[in-house]
Coordinates of C-alpha atoms and ligand atoms in Angstrom, one line a residue:
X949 CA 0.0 0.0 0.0
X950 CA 1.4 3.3 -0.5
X951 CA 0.4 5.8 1.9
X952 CA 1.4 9.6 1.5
X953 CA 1.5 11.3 5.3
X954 CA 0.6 15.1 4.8
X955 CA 1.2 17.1 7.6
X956 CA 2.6 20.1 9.4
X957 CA 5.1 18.5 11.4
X958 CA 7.4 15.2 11.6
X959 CA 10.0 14.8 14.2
X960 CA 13.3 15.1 14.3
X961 CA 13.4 17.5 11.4
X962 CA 10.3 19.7 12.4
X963 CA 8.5 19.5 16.2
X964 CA 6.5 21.7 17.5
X965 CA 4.8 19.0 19.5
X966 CA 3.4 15.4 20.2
X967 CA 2.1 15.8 16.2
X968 CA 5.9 15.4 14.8
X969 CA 6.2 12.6 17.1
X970 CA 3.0 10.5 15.6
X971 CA 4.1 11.5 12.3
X972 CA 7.3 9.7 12.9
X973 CA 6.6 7.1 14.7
X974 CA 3.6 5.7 12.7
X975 CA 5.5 6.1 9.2
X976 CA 8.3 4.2 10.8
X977 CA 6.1 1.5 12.0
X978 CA 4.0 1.4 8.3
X979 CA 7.4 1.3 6.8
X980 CA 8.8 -1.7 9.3
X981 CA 5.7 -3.9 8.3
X982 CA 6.4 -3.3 4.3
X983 CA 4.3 -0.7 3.5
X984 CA 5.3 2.5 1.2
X985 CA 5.0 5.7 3.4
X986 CA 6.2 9.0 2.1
X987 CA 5.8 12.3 4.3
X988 CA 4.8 15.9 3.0
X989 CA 5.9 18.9 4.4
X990 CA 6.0 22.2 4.2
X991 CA 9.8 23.4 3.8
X992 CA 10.3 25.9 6.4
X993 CA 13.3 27.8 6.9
X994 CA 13.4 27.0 10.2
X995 CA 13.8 22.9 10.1
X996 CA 16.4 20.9 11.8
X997 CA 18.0 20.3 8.1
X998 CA 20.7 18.7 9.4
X999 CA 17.9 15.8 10.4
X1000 CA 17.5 15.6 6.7
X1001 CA 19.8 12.7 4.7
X1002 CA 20.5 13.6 0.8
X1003 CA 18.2 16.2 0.8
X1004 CA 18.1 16.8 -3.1
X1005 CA 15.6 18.8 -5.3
X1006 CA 12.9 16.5 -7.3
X1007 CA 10.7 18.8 -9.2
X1008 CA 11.2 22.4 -10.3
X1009 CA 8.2 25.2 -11.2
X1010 CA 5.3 23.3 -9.9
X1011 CA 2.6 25.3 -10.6
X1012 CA 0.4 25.3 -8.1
X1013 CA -3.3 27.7 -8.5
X1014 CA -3.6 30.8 -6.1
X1015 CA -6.7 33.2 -6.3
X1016 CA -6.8 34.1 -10.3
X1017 CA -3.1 33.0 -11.0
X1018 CA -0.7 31.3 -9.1
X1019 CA 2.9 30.1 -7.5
X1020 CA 5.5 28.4 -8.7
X1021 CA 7.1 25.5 -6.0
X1022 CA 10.1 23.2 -5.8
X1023 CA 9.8 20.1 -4.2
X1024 CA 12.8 18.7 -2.4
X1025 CA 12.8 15.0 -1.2
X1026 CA 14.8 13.5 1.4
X1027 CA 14.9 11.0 4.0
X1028 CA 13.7 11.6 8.0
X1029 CA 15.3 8.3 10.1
X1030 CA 14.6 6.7 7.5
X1031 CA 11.3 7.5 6.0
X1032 CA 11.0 9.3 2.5
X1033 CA 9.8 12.4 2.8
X1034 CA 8.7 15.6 0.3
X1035 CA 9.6 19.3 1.6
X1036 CA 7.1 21.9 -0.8
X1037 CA 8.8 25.6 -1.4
X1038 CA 7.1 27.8 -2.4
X1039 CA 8.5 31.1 -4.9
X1040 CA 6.5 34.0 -3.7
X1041 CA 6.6 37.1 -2.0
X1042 CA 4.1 36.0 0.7
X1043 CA 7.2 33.6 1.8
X1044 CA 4.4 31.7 3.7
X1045 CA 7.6 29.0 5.6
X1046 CA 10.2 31.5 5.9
X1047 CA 8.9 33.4 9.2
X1048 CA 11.5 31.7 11.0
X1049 CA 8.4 29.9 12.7
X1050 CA 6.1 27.1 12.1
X1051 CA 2.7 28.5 13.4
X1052 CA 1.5 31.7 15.0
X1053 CA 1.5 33.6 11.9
X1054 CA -1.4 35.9 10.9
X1055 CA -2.1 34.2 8.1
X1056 CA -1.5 30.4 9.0
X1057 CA -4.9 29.2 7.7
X1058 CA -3.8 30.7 3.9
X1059 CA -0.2 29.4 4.3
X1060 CA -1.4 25.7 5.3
X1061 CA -4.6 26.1 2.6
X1062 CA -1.6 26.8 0.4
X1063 CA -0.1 23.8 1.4
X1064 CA -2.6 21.3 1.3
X1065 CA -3.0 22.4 -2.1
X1066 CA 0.3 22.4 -3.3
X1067 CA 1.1 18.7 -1.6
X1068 CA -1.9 17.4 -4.0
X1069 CA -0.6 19.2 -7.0
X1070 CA 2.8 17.7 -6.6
X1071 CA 0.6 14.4 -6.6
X1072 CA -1.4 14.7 -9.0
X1073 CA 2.0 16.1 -11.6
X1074 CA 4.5 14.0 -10.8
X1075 CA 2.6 10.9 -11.2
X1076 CA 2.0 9.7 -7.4
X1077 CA -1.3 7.9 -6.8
X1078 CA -1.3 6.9 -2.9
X1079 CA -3.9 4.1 -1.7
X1080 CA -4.4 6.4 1.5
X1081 CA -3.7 10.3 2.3
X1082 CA -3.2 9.8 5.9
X1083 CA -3.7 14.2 7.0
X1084 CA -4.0 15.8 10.0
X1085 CA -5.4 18.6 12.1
X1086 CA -7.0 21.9 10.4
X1087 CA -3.8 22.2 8.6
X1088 CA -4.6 19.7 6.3
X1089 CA -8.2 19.9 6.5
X1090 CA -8.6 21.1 3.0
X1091 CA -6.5 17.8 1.5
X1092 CA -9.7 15.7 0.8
X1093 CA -11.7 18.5 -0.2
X1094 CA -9.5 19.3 -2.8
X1095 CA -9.4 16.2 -3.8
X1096 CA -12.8 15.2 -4.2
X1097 CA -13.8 18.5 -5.4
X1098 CA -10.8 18.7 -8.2
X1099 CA -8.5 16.0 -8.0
X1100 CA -10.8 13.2 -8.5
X1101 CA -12.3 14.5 -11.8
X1102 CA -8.6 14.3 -13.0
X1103 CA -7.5 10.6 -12.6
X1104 CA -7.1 10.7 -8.7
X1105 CA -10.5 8.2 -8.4
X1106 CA -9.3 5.9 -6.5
X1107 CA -7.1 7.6 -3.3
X1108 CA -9.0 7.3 0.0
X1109 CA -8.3 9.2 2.7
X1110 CA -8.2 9.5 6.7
X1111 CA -7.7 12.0 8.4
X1112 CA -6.2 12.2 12.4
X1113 CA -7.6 15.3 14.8
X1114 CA -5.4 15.8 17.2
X1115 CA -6.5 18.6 18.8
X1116 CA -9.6 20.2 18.0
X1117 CA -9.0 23.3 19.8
X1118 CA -7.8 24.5 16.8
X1119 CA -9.9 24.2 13.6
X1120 CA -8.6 27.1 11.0
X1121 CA -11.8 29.1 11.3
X1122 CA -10.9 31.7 8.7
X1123 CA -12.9 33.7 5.9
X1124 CA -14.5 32.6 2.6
X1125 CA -11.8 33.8 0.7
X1126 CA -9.7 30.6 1.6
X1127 CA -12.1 28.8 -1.5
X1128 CA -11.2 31.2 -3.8
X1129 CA -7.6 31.1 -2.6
X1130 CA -7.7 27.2 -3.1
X1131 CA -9.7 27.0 -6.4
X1132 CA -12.7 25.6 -4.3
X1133 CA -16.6 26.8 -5.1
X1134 CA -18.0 28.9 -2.9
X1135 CA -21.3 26.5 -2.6
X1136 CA -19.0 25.1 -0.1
X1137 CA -19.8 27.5 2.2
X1138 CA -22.9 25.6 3.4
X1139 CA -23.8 24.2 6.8
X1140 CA -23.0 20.6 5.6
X1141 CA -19.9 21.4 4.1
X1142 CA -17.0 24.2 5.3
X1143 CA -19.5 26.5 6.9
X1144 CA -18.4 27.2 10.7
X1145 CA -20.8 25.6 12.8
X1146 CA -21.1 28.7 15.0
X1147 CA -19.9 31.9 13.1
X1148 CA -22.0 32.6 10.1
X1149 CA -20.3 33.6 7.4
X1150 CA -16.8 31.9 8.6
X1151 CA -15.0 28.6 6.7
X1152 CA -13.7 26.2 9.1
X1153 CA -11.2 23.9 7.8
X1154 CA -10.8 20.9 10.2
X1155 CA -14.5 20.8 9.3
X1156 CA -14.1 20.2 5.5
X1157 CA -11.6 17.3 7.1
X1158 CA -14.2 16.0 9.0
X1159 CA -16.8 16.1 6.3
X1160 CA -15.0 14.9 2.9
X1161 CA -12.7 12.2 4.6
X1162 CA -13.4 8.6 4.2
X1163 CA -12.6 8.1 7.9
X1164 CA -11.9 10.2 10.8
X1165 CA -10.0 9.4 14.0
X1166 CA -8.6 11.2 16.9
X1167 CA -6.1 9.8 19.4
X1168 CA -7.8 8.5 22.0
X1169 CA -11.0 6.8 23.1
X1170 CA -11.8 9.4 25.8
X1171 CA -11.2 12.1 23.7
X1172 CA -13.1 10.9 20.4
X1173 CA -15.8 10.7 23.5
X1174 CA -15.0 14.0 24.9
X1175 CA -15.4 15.9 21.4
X1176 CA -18.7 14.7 20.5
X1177 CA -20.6 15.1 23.9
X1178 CA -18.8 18.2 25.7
X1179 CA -17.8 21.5 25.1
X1180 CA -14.4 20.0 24.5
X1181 CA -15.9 19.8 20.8
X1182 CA -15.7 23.5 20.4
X1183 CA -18.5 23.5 17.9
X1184 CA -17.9 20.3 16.2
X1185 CA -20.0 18.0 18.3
X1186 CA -23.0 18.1 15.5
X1187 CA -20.3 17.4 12.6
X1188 CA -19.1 14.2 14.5
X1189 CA -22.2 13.1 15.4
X1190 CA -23.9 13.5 11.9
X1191 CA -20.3 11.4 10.8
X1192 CA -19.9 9.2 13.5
X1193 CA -20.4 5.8 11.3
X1194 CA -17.2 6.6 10.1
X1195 CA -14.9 8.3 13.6
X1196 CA -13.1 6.5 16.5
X1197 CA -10.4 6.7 18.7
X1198 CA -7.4 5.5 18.1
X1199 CA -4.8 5.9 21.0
X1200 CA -1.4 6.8 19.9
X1201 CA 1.5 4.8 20.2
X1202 CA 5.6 6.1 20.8
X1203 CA 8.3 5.4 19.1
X1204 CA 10.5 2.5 21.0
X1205 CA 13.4 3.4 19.0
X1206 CA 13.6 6.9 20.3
X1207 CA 12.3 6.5 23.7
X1208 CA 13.6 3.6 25.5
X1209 CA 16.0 4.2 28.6
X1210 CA 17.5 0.6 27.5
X1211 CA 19.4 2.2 24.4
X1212 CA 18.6 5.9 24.7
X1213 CA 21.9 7.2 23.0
X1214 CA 20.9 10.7 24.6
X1215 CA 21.2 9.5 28.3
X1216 CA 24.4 8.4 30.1
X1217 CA 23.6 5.3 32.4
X1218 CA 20.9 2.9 30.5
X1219 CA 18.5 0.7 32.6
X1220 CA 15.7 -2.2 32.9
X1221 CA 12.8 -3.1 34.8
X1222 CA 14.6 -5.4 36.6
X1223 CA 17.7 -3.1 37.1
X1224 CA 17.0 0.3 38.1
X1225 CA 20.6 1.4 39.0
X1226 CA 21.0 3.3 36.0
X1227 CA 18.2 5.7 36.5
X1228 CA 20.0 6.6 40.1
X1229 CA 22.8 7.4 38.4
X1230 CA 20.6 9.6 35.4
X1231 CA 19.2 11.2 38.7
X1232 CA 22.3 12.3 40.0
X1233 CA 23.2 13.5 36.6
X1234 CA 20.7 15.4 36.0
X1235 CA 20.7 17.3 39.5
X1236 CA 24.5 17.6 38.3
X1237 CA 23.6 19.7 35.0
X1238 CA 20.3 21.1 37.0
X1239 CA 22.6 22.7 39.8
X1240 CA 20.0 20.7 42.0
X1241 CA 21.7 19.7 45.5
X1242 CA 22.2 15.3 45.7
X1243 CA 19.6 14.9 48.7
X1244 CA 17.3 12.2 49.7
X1245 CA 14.4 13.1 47.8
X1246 CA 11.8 12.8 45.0
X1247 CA 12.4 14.7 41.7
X1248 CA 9.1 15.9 40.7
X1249 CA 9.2 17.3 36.4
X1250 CA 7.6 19.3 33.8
X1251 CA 8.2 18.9 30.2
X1252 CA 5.5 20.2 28.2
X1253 CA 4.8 23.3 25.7
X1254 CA 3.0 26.0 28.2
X1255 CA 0.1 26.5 27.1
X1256 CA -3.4 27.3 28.8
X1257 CA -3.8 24.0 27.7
X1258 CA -1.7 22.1 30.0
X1259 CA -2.8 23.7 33.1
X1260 CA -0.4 26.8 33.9
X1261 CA -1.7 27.6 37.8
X1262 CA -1.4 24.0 38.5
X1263 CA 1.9 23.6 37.2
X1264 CA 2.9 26.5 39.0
X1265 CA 1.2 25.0 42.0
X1266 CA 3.1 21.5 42.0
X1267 CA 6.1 23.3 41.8
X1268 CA 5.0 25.0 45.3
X1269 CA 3.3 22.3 47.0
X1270 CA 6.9 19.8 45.9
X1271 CA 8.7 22.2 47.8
X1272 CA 6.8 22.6 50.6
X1273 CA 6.7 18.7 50.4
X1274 CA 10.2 18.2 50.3
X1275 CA 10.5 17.0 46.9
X1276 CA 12.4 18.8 44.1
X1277 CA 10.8 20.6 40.8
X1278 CA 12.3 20.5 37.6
X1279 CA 10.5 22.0 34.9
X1280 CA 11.2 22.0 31.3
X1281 CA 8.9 24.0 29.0
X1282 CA 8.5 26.6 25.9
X1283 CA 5.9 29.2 25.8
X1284 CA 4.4 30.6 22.7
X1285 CA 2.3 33.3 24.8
X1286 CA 4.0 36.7 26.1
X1287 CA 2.0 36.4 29.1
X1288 CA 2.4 32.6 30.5
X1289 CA 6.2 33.3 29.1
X1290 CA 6.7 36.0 31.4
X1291 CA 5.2 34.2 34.1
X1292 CA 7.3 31.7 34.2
X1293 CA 10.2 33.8 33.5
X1294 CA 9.7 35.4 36.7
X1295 CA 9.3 32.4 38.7
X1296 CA 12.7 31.6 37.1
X1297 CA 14.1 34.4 38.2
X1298 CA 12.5 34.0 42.2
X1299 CA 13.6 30.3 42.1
X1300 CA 17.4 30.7 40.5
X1301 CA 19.5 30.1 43.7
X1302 CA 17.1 27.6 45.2
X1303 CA 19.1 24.3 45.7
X1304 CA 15.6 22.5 45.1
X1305 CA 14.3 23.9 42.0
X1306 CA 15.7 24.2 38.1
X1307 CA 13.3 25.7 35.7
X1308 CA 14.5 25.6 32.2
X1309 CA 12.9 27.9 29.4
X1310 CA 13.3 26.5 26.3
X1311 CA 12.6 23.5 23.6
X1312 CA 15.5 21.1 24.3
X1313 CA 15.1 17.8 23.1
X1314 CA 18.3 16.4 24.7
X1315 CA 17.3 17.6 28.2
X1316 CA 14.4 16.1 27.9
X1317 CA 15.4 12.6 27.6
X1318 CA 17.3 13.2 30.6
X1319 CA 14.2 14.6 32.5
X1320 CA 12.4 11.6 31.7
X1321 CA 15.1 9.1 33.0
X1322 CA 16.4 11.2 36.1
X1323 CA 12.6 12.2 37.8
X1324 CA 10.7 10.3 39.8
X1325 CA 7.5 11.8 38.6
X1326 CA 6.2 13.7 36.3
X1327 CA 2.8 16.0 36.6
X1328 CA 0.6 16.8 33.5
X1329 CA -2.1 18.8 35.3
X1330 CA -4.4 19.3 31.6
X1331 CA -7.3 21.1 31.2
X1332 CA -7.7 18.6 28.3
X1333 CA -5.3 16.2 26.8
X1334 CA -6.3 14.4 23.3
X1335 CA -3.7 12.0 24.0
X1336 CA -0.4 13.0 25.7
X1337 CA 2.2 11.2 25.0
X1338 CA 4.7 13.0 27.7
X1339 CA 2.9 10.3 30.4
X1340 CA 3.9 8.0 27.6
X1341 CA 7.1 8.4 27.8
X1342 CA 7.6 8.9 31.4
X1343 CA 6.1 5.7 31.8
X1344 CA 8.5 3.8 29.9
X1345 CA 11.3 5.5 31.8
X1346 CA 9.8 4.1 35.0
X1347 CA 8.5 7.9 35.9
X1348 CA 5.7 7.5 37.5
X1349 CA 2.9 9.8 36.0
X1350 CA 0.7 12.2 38.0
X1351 CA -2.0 13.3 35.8
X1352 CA -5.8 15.1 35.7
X1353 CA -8.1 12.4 34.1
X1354 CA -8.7 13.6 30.8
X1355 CA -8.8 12.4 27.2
X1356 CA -5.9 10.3 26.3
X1357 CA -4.5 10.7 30.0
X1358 CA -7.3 9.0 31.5
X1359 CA -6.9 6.0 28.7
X1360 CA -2.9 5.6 30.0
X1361 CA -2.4 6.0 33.4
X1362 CA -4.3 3.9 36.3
X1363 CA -4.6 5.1 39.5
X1364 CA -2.4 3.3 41.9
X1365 CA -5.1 3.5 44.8
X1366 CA -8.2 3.7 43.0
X1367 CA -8.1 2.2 40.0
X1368 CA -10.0 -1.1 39.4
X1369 CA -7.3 -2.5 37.2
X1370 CA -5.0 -5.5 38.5
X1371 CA -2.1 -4.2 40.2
X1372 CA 0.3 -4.6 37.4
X1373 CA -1.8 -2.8 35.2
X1374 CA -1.7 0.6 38.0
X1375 CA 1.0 2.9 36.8
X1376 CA 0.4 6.2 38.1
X1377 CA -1.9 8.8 40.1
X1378 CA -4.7 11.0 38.9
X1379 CA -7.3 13.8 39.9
X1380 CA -10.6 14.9 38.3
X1381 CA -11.2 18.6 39.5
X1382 CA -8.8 21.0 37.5
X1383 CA -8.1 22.5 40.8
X1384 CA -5.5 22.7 43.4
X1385 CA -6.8 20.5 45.6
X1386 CA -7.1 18.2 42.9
X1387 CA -3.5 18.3 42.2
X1388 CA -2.8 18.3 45.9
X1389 CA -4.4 14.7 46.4
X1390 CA -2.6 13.3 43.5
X1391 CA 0.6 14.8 43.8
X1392 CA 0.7 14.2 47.6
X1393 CA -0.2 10.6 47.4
X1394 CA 2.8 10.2 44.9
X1395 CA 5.1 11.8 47.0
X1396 CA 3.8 10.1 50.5
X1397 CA 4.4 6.6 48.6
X1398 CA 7.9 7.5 47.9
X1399 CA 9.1 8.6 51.2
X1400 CA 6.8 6.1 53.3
X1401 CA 6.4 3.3 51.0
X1402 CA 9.2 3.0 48.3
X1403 CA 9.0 -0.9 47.6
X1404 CA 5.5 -0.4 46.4
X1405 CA 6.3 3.0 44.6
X1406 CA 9.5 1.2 42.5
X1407 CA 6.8 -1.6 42.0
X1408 CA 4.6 1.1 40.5
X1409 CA 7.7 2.4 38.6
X1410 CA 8.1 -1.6 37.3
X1411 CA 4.7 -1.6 35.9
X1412 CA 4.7 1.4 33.6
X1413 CA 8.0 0.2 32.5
X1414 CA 6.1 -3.1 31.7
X1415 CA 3.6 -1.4 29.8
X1416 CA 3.5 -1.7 25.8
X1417 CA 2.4 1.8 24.0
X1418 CA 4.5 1.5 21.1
X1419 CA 3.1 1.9 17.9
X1420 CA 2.4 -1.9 17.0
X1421 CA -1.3 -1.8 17.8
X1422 CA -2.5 1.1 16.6
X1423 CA -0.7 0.7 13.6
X1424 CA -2.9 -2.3 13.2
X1425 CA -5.4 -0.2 14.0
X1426 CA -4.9 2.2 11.0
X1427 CA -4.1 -0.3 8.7
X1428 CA -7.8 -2.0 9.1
X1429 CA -9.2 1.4 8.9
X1430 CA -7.1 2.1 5.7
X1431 CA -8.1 -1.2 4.3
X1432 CA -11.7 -0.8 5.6
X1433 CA -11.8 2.6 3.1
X1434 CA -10.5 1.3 0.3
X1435 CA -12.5 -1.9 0.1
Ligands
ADP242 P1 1.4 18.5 22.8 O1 1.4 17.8 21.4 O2 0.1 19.0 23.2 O3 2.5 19.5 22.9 P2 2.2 15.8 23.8 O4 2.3 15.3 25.2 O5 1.3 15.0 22.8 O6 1.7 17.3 23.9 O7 3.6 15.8 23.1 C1 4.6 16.7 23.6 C2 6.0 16.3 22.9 O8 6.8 17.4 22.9 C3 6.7 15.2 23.7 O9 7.6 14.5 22.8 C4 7.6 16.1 24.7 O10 8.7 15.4 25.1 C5 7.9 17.2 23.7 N1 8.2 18.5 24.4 C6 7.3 19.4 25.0 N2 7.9 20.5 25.5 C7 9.2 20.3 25.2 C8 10.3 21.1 25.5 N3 10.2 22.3 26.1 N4 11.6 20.7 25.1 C9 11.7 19.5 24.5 N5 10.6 18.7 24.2 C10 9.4 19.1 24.6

């Protein structure tokens, strides 16, 4: 089967977040079983491109439409850890990927319409007919529109295609001029089609994903769940419901190769289930580089993008309440906001000299292997979580995970008190109220069990470790699902 992945992101060469990581890891996985997976991308300036082997140009002035006329592309090809992958560049003066930035630009919705268009263009020209577009988030969205509005008509009859939402917080609500931007009708405007579900007048684009794809999934149970019955659906409950013969959950996987503290190349002491030493010793490393003092006690972490999103006043509280618990905080996070930037930034500055307490401001991949291996825990407080793959990790670093039961989080991680899973499947603690309190009977459970109980605590360390969330099974998963569309 030949399945073309088009999205915004793919780790190592372009992360932003968990996205790059599924993008990876699942078009390693489809590759390892025999299948033909090739990646799209925008070329941004701003790419690790020296992530990128033989990166060579493939096709010169693609002419891709644009309103009344239209832009000329190259198309580089190279290959990501392995996987093939196609990098679009655009020749324009809108420069839509040289900002120096992947997102956050004022006109993301006509850069990524651009995109979507200009990935099926290169398709349709140079001769590629995939089985399956495999797209994701609003980005994308308008990848099976256009092609079963234009595409098809031409010779691309028989391509099927499903499409991932993995976050529907953000759907590319923009104005009608993205269809004349893209070559698209304006009859697409209606209620059943692009037409925003709750501002008249207003095209959403993860919308036209939902509607024209031949299935849908997001990445977990809860959260397919969550999106069709709560406000968590910002305004596309109706949508999901009216498609929901063809939408499911499918929980994502991580990548082995990359995350395993048994033959992590980024960490210096590896380690087992059954031998633990190393991650002492990745401890005492990482309060080495932290500037943390070597003292008996639990290292409670952070590593997550800071966004309202992940819960900013209750990671600013567990940093508090560890302290005044005697644990230490380590906290590893970007901000894209001015305001939850400076925030932290000045708890950063109140916490420098503490002996306890390293907050580090940044997106560093390297540290965060580290943080993973070296904590003891690691707190995802979420407002909501589609599927997290940070407890993901943690768990397979024996960290135990304190998280709110949400979405994806609430699918992974098993109370070790409350849940009514056997023992070995418990890996963790969580909280329902996205409240302080709430944090404080998670978080102070998980640090109680360590300092009063530390047999059953490595046992609950053992147990996430034993855990399998690699990609093997939903990999099936998506290969049913792709055969299921194409039969
Ligand atoms: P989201 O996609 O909402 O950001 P996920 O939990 O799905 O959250 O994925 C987050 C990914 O990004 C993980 O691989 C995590 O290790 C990584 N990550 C988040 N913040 C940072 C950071 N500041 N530095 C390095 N890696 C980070």
């Amino acid at each position: 089967m030949y399945i073309a992945m088009v999205a915004s992101e793919c780790a190592p060469v372009a992360k932003v977040g968990g996205l790059a990581d599924v993008i990876h890891g699942l078009s390693r996985e489809l590759q390892r079983r025999g299948e033909a997976v090739e990646v799209f991308l925008p070329m941004y300036d701003c790419m690790s491109y020296d992530r990128i082997e033989g990166l060579e140009q493939c096709w010169a002035d693609l002419w891709v439409p644009y309103y009344s006329d239209g832009i000329f592309c190259d198309v580089f090809r190279g290959r990501v850890d392995g996987i093939n992958a196609c990098f679009i560049k655009p020749r324009s003066r809108e420069n839509f990927f040289d900002r120096g930035a992947y997102y956050g630009q004022e006109d993301d919705p006509a850069r990524f319409a651009f995109y979507s268009r200009a990935a099926l263009e290169f398709m349709y020209k140079s001769g590629r007919r995939p089985d399956v577009i495999h797209c994701h988030d609003w980005q994308t969205g308008l990848v099976p529109v256009a092609l079963f509005e234009i595409y098809q008509a031409l010779g691309m009859e028989r391509t099927r295609v499903c499409y991932t939402l993995h976050n529907v917080h953000h759907q590319g609500i923009t104005g009608p001029h993205i269809l004349h931007q893209s070559g698209l009708g304006m009859h697409l405007m209606s209620p059943e089609k692009l037409g925003d579900n709750e501002h008249p007048g207003a095209v959403n684009l993860m919308k036209g994903g939902i509607v024209y794809s031949n299935f849908v999934t997001t990445v977990s149970p809860s959260y397919a769940d969550e999106i069709r019955w709560t406000p968590l659906g910002h305004g596309l409950q109706s949508t999901l419901n009216t498609h929901a013969a063809k939408f499911g959950g499918v929980l994502n996987g991580v990548d082995y190769g990359t995350w395993n503290p048994e033959i992590d190349p980024q960490l210096p002491y590896h380690y087992t289930p059954a031998d633990l030493a190393g991650k002492f010793r990745d401890q005492q490393a990482l309060r080495q580089r932290l500037w943390l003092q070597n003292r008996f006690k639990p290292v409670v972490a952070v590593v997550s993008r800071l966004d309202a999103q992940k819960g900013i006043h209750l990671i600013s509280h567990a940093l508090f309440f560890a302290l005044a618990n005697r644990a230490q905080f380590v906290l590893l996070g970007s901000a894209s906001d001015a305001s939850i930037d400076a925030h932290f930034r000045a708890l950063k500055a109140r916490f420098n000299d503490h002996p306890d307490c390293h907050l580090e401001l940044g997106y560093d991949e390297e540290l965060s292997h580290l943080i993973y291996a070296g904590a003891d825990m690691l707190v995802i407080p979420s407002a909501f979580e589609p599927c997290g793959l940070t407890q993901i990790i943690a768990m397979k670093y024996g960290t135990v995970p304190v998280v709110r039961a949400t979405g994806g989080l609430a699918d992974t991680v098993f109370d070790a008190n409350y849940s009514d899973k056997p023992f070995e499947q418990r890996t963790g603690f969580t909280f329902n109220d996205f409240d302080e309190a709430g944090l404080e009977s998670a978080l102070g459970r998980a640090i109680g069990l360590w300092y009063d109980y530390p047999r059953y605590f490595s046992q609950l360390m053992r147990n996430s470790m034993h855990q399998d969330y690699s990609w093997k099974q939903p990999a099936d998963h998506y290969l049913n699902i792709y055969r299921h569309i194409l039969s």
